[in-house]
């Protein structure tokens, strides 16, 4: 199609055909059209110049590299923000109203909790004093039972007794029948029997003390509840983490995008989404030439290839009043 140039004289003649205000308006439109053509030409020319963004950040679980899959997830989050934006303010007001009610309940519950806590703590202190006294009694039983079996004198006696047995046993096994040897062997066996019975008695006594303490340990909590009641639970102060409707909109986007990571908590998901969201929006706002924020070559090539779709998504967010 051949383009015809309009001579300046013809333009002037046309302007003379309109009243002054209309002529001025026509001239303004002409200037805007010329500026738009000039701007479009500049943008097209600039787009032809090779561009390399600054170095990409260090990617990790928090700052994720933008892949084709993650970009799809991010754009799904953008769409969720657009869909939710109209009701965000109403939801925020409802949340604020609910928060105020919860705060009022919290302020009312705290003095009651503090009073109950003071009473319970005093009862707990008395209960534990009795427990420690009973535990000390059980420990004393064990210590008393074992005391005579860990002295140097007793250890020396056991050692001497064992040596007597080692000396007499071969003689008895060889058939020695002289009265002195037989009498000494009988005395040895008698002492061994006495020692074994005493050891058994002391061990039984010690085990009774140990069993009694273990039983106290097993039943400590039920006895504490029986004596003092259940431990008072401190009321939880309501969270006021939501800063405004835009915070709810961002959360909806993060939930929909679901940018999973190793630390897959709601806060971690929201943080990942917010960072990737900021980077992609900056890419669009910088007219696809992000000189103030780093991108890997793979990220940049992907965003350029899908630039129209990304730009349309950001434009839809702006039109819906989503805070960028």
Coordinates of C-alpha atoms in Angstrom, one line a residue:
X1 CA 0.0 0.0 0.0
X2 CA 1.5 3.4 -1.1
X3 CA 1.6 6.0 1.7
X4 CA 0.7 9.6 0.6
X5 CA 2.5 12.5 2.3
X6 CA 0.3 15.5 3.3
X7 CA 1.9 18.8 2.4
X8 CA 2.1 21.4 5.2
X9 CA 0.1 23.9 3.0
X10 CA -2.7 21.4 2.8
X11 CA -2.8 20.9 6.5
X12 CA -2.9 24.6 7.0
X13 CA -5.8 24.9 4.6
X14 CA -7.7 22.1 6.4
X15 CA -7.2 23.9 9.7
X16 CA -8.8 27.1 8.3
X17 CA -12.0 25.2 7.6
X18 CA -12.6 24.6 11.4
X19 CA -13.5 27.2 14.1
X20 CA -10.6 28.2 16.3
X21 CA -11.3 25.7 19.2
X22 CA -11.8 22.8 16.7
X23 CA -8.6 23.7 14.9
X24 CA -6.7 23.8 18.1
X25 CA -8.1 20.4 19.0
X26 CA -7.2 19.0 15.7
X27 CA -3.7 20.4 16.0
X28 CA -3.4 18.8 19.5
X29 CA -4.4 15.4 18.1
X30 CA -1.9 15.7 15.4
X31 CA 0.9 16.4 17.9
X32 CA -0.2 13.5 20.0
X33 CA -0.3 11.2 17.0
X34 CA 3.2 12.4 16.0
X35 CA 4.5 11.9 19.5
X36 CA 3.0 8.4 19.7
X37 CA 4.5 7.4 16.4
X38 CA 7.9 8.8 17.4
X39 CA 7.7 7.0 20.8
X40 CA 6.8 3.7 19.1
X41 CA 9.6 4.1 16.7
X42 CA 12.0 4.8 19.5
X43 CA 10.8 1.7 21.4
X44 CA 11.1 -0.5 18.4
X45 CA 14.6 0.8 17.7
X46 CA 15.6 0.3 21.3
X47 CA 14.3 -3.2 21.2
X48 CA 16.6 -4.0 18.4
X49 CA 19.7 -3.2 20.5
X50 CA 21.1 -6.2 22.2
X51 CA 20.5 -6.1 26.0
X52 CA 22.0 -8.1 28.8
X53 CA 20.5 -7.7 32.3
X54 CA 22.7 -7.6 35.4
X55 CA 23.9 -10.8 36.9
X56 CA 21.2 -13.0 38.4
X57 CA 20.9 -13.3 42.2
X58 CA 22.0 -16.5 44.0
X59 CA 19.0 -18.8 43.7
X60 CA 17.9 -20.8 46.7
X61 CA 14.7 -22.0 48.4
X62 CA 13.6 -18.4 49.0
X63 CA 14.7 -16.8 45.7
X64 CA 13.8 -19.3 43.0
X65 CA 14.8 -19.2 39.4
X66 CA 12.0 -18.5 37.0
X67 CA 11.4 -21.5 34.8
X68 CA 8.5 -22.1 32.4
X69 CA 6.6 -24.1 35.0
X70 CA 7.1 -21.6 37.7
X71 CA 6.1 -18.7 35.4
X72 CA 2.9 -20.6 34.7
X73 CA 2.3 -20.9 38.4
X74 CA 3.1 -17.2 38.9
X75 CA 0.7 -16.1 36.2
X76 CA -2.0 -18.3 37.8
X77 CA -1.3 -16.4 41.0
X78 CA -1.6 -13.1 39.2
X79 CA -5.0 -14.2 37.8
X80 CA -6.1 -15.2 41.4
X81 CA -5.2 -11.7 42.6
X82 CA -7.3 -10.1 39.9
X83 CA -10.3 -12.4 40.7
X84 CA -10.1 -11.8 44.4
X85 CA -9.3 -8.0 44.3
X86 CA -13.0 -6.9 44.3
X87 CA -13.8 -8.6 47.5
X88 CA -10.5 -8.0 49.3
X89 CA -11.6 -4.8 51.0
X90 CA -14.8 -6.4 52.4
X91 CA -12.9 -9.4 53.6
X92 CA -10.3 -7.2 55.3
X93 CA -13.0 -5.2 57.1
X94 CA -14.6 -8.4 58.3
X95 CA -11.2 -9.7 59.4
X96 CA -10.5 -6.4 61.3
X97 CA -13.9 -6.7 63.0
X98 CA -13.2 -10.3 64.0
X99 CA -9.8 -9.3 65.2
X100 CA -11.3 -6.6 67.4
X101 CA -13.7 -9.1 69.0
X102 CA -10.8 -11.6 69.6
X103 CA -8.7 -8.8 71.1
X104 CA -11.5 -7.9 73.5
X105 CA -11.9 -11.6 74.5
X106 CA -8.1 -11.8 75.0
X107 CA -8.0 -8.8 77.2
X108 CA -10.9 -10.2 79.3
X109 CA -9.3 -13.6 79.5
X110 CA -5.8 -12.5 80.5
X111 CA -6.6 -11.3 84.1
X112 CA -8.5 -14.5 84.8
X113 CA -5.6 -16.6 83.5
X114 CA -3.1 -14.7 85.6
X115 CA -5.2 -15.2 88.7
X116 CA -5.6 -18.9 88.0
X117 CA -1.9 -19.2 87.2
X118 CA -0.8 -17.7 90.5
X119 CA -3.1 -20.1 92.4
X120 CA -1.9 -23.1 90.4
X121 CA 1.8 -22.2 90.7
X122 CA 1.5 -22.0 94.5
X123 CA -0.2 -25.4 94.6
X124 CA 2.5 -26.8 92.2
X125 CA 5.2 -25.5 94.5
X126 CA 3.7 -27.3 97.5
X127 CA 3.1 -30.5 95.5
X128 CA 6.7 -30.5 94.3
X129 CA 8.1 -30.0 97.8
X130 CA 6.2 -33.1 98.9
X131 CA 7.4 -35.0 95.8
X132 CA 11.0 -34.1 96.5
X133 CA 10.6 -35.2 100.2
X134 CA 9.1 -38.5 99.1
X135 CA 11.9 -39.0 96.5
X136 CA 14.5 -38.2 99.1
X137 CA 13.0 -40.9 101.3
X138 CA 13.1 -43.5 98.5
X139 CA 16.7 -42.5 97.7
X140 CA 17.7 -42.9 101.3
X141 CA 16.2 -46.5 101.3
X142 CA 18.3 -47.4 98.3
X143 CA 21.4 -45.8 99.7
X144 CA 21.0 -47.5 103.1
X145 CA 20.5 -50.8 101.5
X146 CA 23.6 -50.6 99.3
X147 CA 25.8 -48.8 101.8
X148 CA 27.3 -51.9 103.4
X149 CA 28.0 -53.5 100.1
X150 CA 30.3 -50.8 98.7
X151 CA 32.8 -50.3 101.5
X152 CA 36.5 -51.2 101.2
X153 CA 36.1 -53.6 104.2
X154 CA 33.3 -55.5 102.4
X155 CA 35.3 -55.6 99.2
X156 CA 38.3 -57.0 101.1
X157 CA 36.1 -59.6 102.8
X158 CA 34.7 -60.8 99.5
X159 CA 38.1 -61.0 98.0
X160 CA 39.4 -63.0 101.0
X161 CA 36.4 -65.3 100.8
X162 CA 37.0 -66.0 97.1
X163 CA 40.6 -66.8 97.8
X164 CA 39.6 -69.3 100.5
X165 CA 37.3 -70.9 98.1
X166 CA 40.0 -71.2 95.4
X167 CA 42.3 -72.8 98.0
X168 CA 39.8 -75.3 99.4
X169 CA 37.9 -76.3 96.3
X170 CA 40.8 -78.4 94.7
X171 CA 41.2 -80.3 98.0
X172 CA 37.5 -81.1 98.3
X173 CA 37.4 -82.1 94.6
X174 CA 40.4 -84.4 95.2
X175 CA 38.5 -86.2 98.0
X176 CA 40.2 -84.7 101.1
X177 CA 38.4 -86.0 104.2
X178 CA 40.5 -84.8 107.1
X179 CA 38.3 -83.1 109.7
X180 CA 40.1 -79.8 109.5
X181 CA 39.7 -79.4 105.8
X182 CA 36.0 -80.5 105.9
X183 CA 35.2 -78.2 108.8
X184 CA 36.9 -75.2 107.0
X185 CA 35.0 -76.0 103.8
X186 CA 31.7 -76.2 105.7
X187 CA 32.5 -72.9 107.4
X188 CA 33.3 -71.4 104.0
X189 CA 30.0 -72.5 102.5
X190 CA 28.1 -71.2 105.5
X191 CA 29.7 -67.7 105.1
X192 CA 29.0 -67.7 101.4
X193 CA 25.4 -68.5 102.1
X194 CA 25.1 -65.8 104.7
X195 CA 26.7 -63.3 102.3
X196 CA 24.4 -64.3 99.5
X197 CA 21.2 -64.0 101.6
X198 CA 22.4 -60.6 102.9
X199 CA 23.0 -59.4 99.4
X200 CA 19.6 -60.6 98.3
X201 CA 17.9 -58.9 101.2
X202 CA 19.7 -55.6 100.5
X203 CA 18.9 -55.8 96.8
X204 CA 15.3 -56.5 97.5
X205 CA 15.2 -53.5 99.8
X206 CA 16.9 -51.3 97.3
X207 CA 14.5 -52.4 94.5
X208 CA 11.5 -51.5 96.7
X209 CA 12.9 -48.0 97.0
X210 CA 13.6 -47.9 93.2
X211 CA 10.1 -49.3 92.4
X212 CA 8.5 -46.8 94.7
X213 CA 10.2 -43.9 93.0
X214 CA 9.4 -45.2 89.6
X215 CA 5.8 -45.5 90.6
X216 CA 5.8 -41.9 91.8
X217 CA 7.3 -40.8 88.5
X218 CA 4.7 -42.6 86.5
X219 CA 1.8 -41.1 88.5
X220 CA 3.2 -37.7 89.1
X221 CA 1.1 -35.9 86.5
X222 CA -2.3 -37.5 87.4
X223 CA -1.6 -36.8 91.1
X224 CA -0.6 -33.2 90.3
X225 CA -3.9 -32.7 88.4
X226 CA -5.8 -34.3 91.2
X227 CA -4.1 -32.0 93.7
X228 CA -4.0 -28.7 91.7
X229 CA -6.2 -29.2 88.7
X230 CA -5.1 -28.9 85.1
X231 CA -2.3 -26.4 84.4
X232 CA -3.9 -23.1 83.1
X233 CA -3.4 -22.4 79.4
X234 CA -2.4 -18.9 78.6
X235 CA -4.7 -17.2 76.0
X236 CA -3.1 -16.6 72.7
X237 CA -2.9 -13.0 71.5
X238 CA -4.7 -12.6 68.2
X239 CA -2.4 -12.2 65.2
X240 CA -2.6 -8.8 63.3
X241 CA -0.2 -9.9 60.6
X242 CA -2.6 -8.7 57.8
X243 CA -1.6 -5.2 57.0
X244 CA -4.4 -4.3 54.6
X245 CA -6.6 -5.6 51.7
X246 CA -3.5 -5.8 49.5
X247 CA -2.0 -8.3 52.0
X248 CA -5.0 -10.6 51.5
X249 CA -4.8 -10.2 47.7
X250 CA -1.1 -11.2 47.8
X251 CA -1.9 -14.2 50.0
X252 CA -4.5 -15.4 47.5
X253 CA -1.9 -15.2 44.7
X254 CA 0.7 -17.1 46.7
X255 CA -1.8 -19.8 47.6
X256 CA -2.8 -20.3 44.0
X257 CA 0.8 -20.1 42.6
X258 CA 1.9 -22.6 45.3
X259 CA 5.6 -22.2 44.6
X260 CA 6.8 -25.2 46.6
X261 CA 10.2 -25.4 48.3
X262 CA 12.0 -27.3 51.0
X263 CA 10.7 -25.1 53.8
X264 CA 7.1 -25.4 52.6
X265 CA 5.3 -23.2 55.2
X266 CA 2.6 -20.6 54.4
X267 CA 5.1 -17.8 55.2
X268 CA 7.8 -19.4 53.0
X269 CA 5.4 -19.8 50.1
X270 CA 4.2 -16.2 50.5
X271 CA 7.9 -14.9 50.6
X272 CA 8.9 -16.9 47.5
X273 CA 5.8 -15.7 45.6
X274 CA 6.4 -12.0 46.6
X275 CA 10.0 -12.1 45.4
X276 CA 9.2 -13.7 42.0
X277 CA 6.2 -11.4 41.6
X278 CA 8.3 -8.3 42.2
X279 CA 11.0 -9.5 39.7
X280 CA 8.5 -10.2 36.9
X281 CA 6.5 -7.0 37.5
X282 CA 9.8 -5.1 37.3
X283 CA 10.6 -6.8 34.1
X284 CA 7.4 -5.5 32.6
X285 CA 7.7 -2.0 34.1
X286 CA 11.3 -1.7 32.8
X287 CA 9.9 -2.4 29.3
X288 CA 11.6 -5.8 29.2
X289 CA 15.0 -4.2 29.7
X290 CA 15.6 -4.8 33.5
X291 CA 18.8 -2.8 34.1
X292 CA 18.1 -2.5 37.9
X293 CA 17.5 -6.1 38.7
X294 CA 19.4 -9.3 37.8
X295 CA 18.1 -12.2 35.7
X296 CA 19.7 -15.3 34.5
X297 CA 20.0 -15.7 30.7
X298 CA 17.4 -18.5 30.8
X299 CA 15.0 -16.3 32.8
X300 CA 15.5 -13.3 30.5
X301 CA 15.0 -15.3 27.4
X302 CA 11.9 -16.9 28.8
X303 CA 10.4 -13.6 29.8
X304 CA 11.1 -12.0 26.5
X305 CA 9.6 -15.0 24.6
X306 CA 6.4 -14.8 26.7
X307 CA 6.6 -11.0 27.2
X308 CA 3.1 -10.3 25.8
X309 CA 1.4 -12.7 28.1
X310 CA 3.3 -11.5 31.1
X311 CA 2.6 -7.8 30.2
X312 CA -1.1 -8.6 29.7
X313 CA -1.3 -10.3 33.1
X314 CA 0.3 -7.3 34.8
X315 CA -2.0 -4.9 32.9
X316 CA -5.0 -6.9 34.2
X317 CA -3.7 -6.5 37.7
X318 CA -3.4 -2.7 37.3
X319 CA -6.9 -2.5 35.9
X320 CA -8.3 -4.5 38.8
X321 CA -6.6 -2.1 41.2
X322 CA -4.1 -4.7 42.5
X323 CA -1.2 -3.0 44.3
X324 CA 2.0 -3.7 42.4

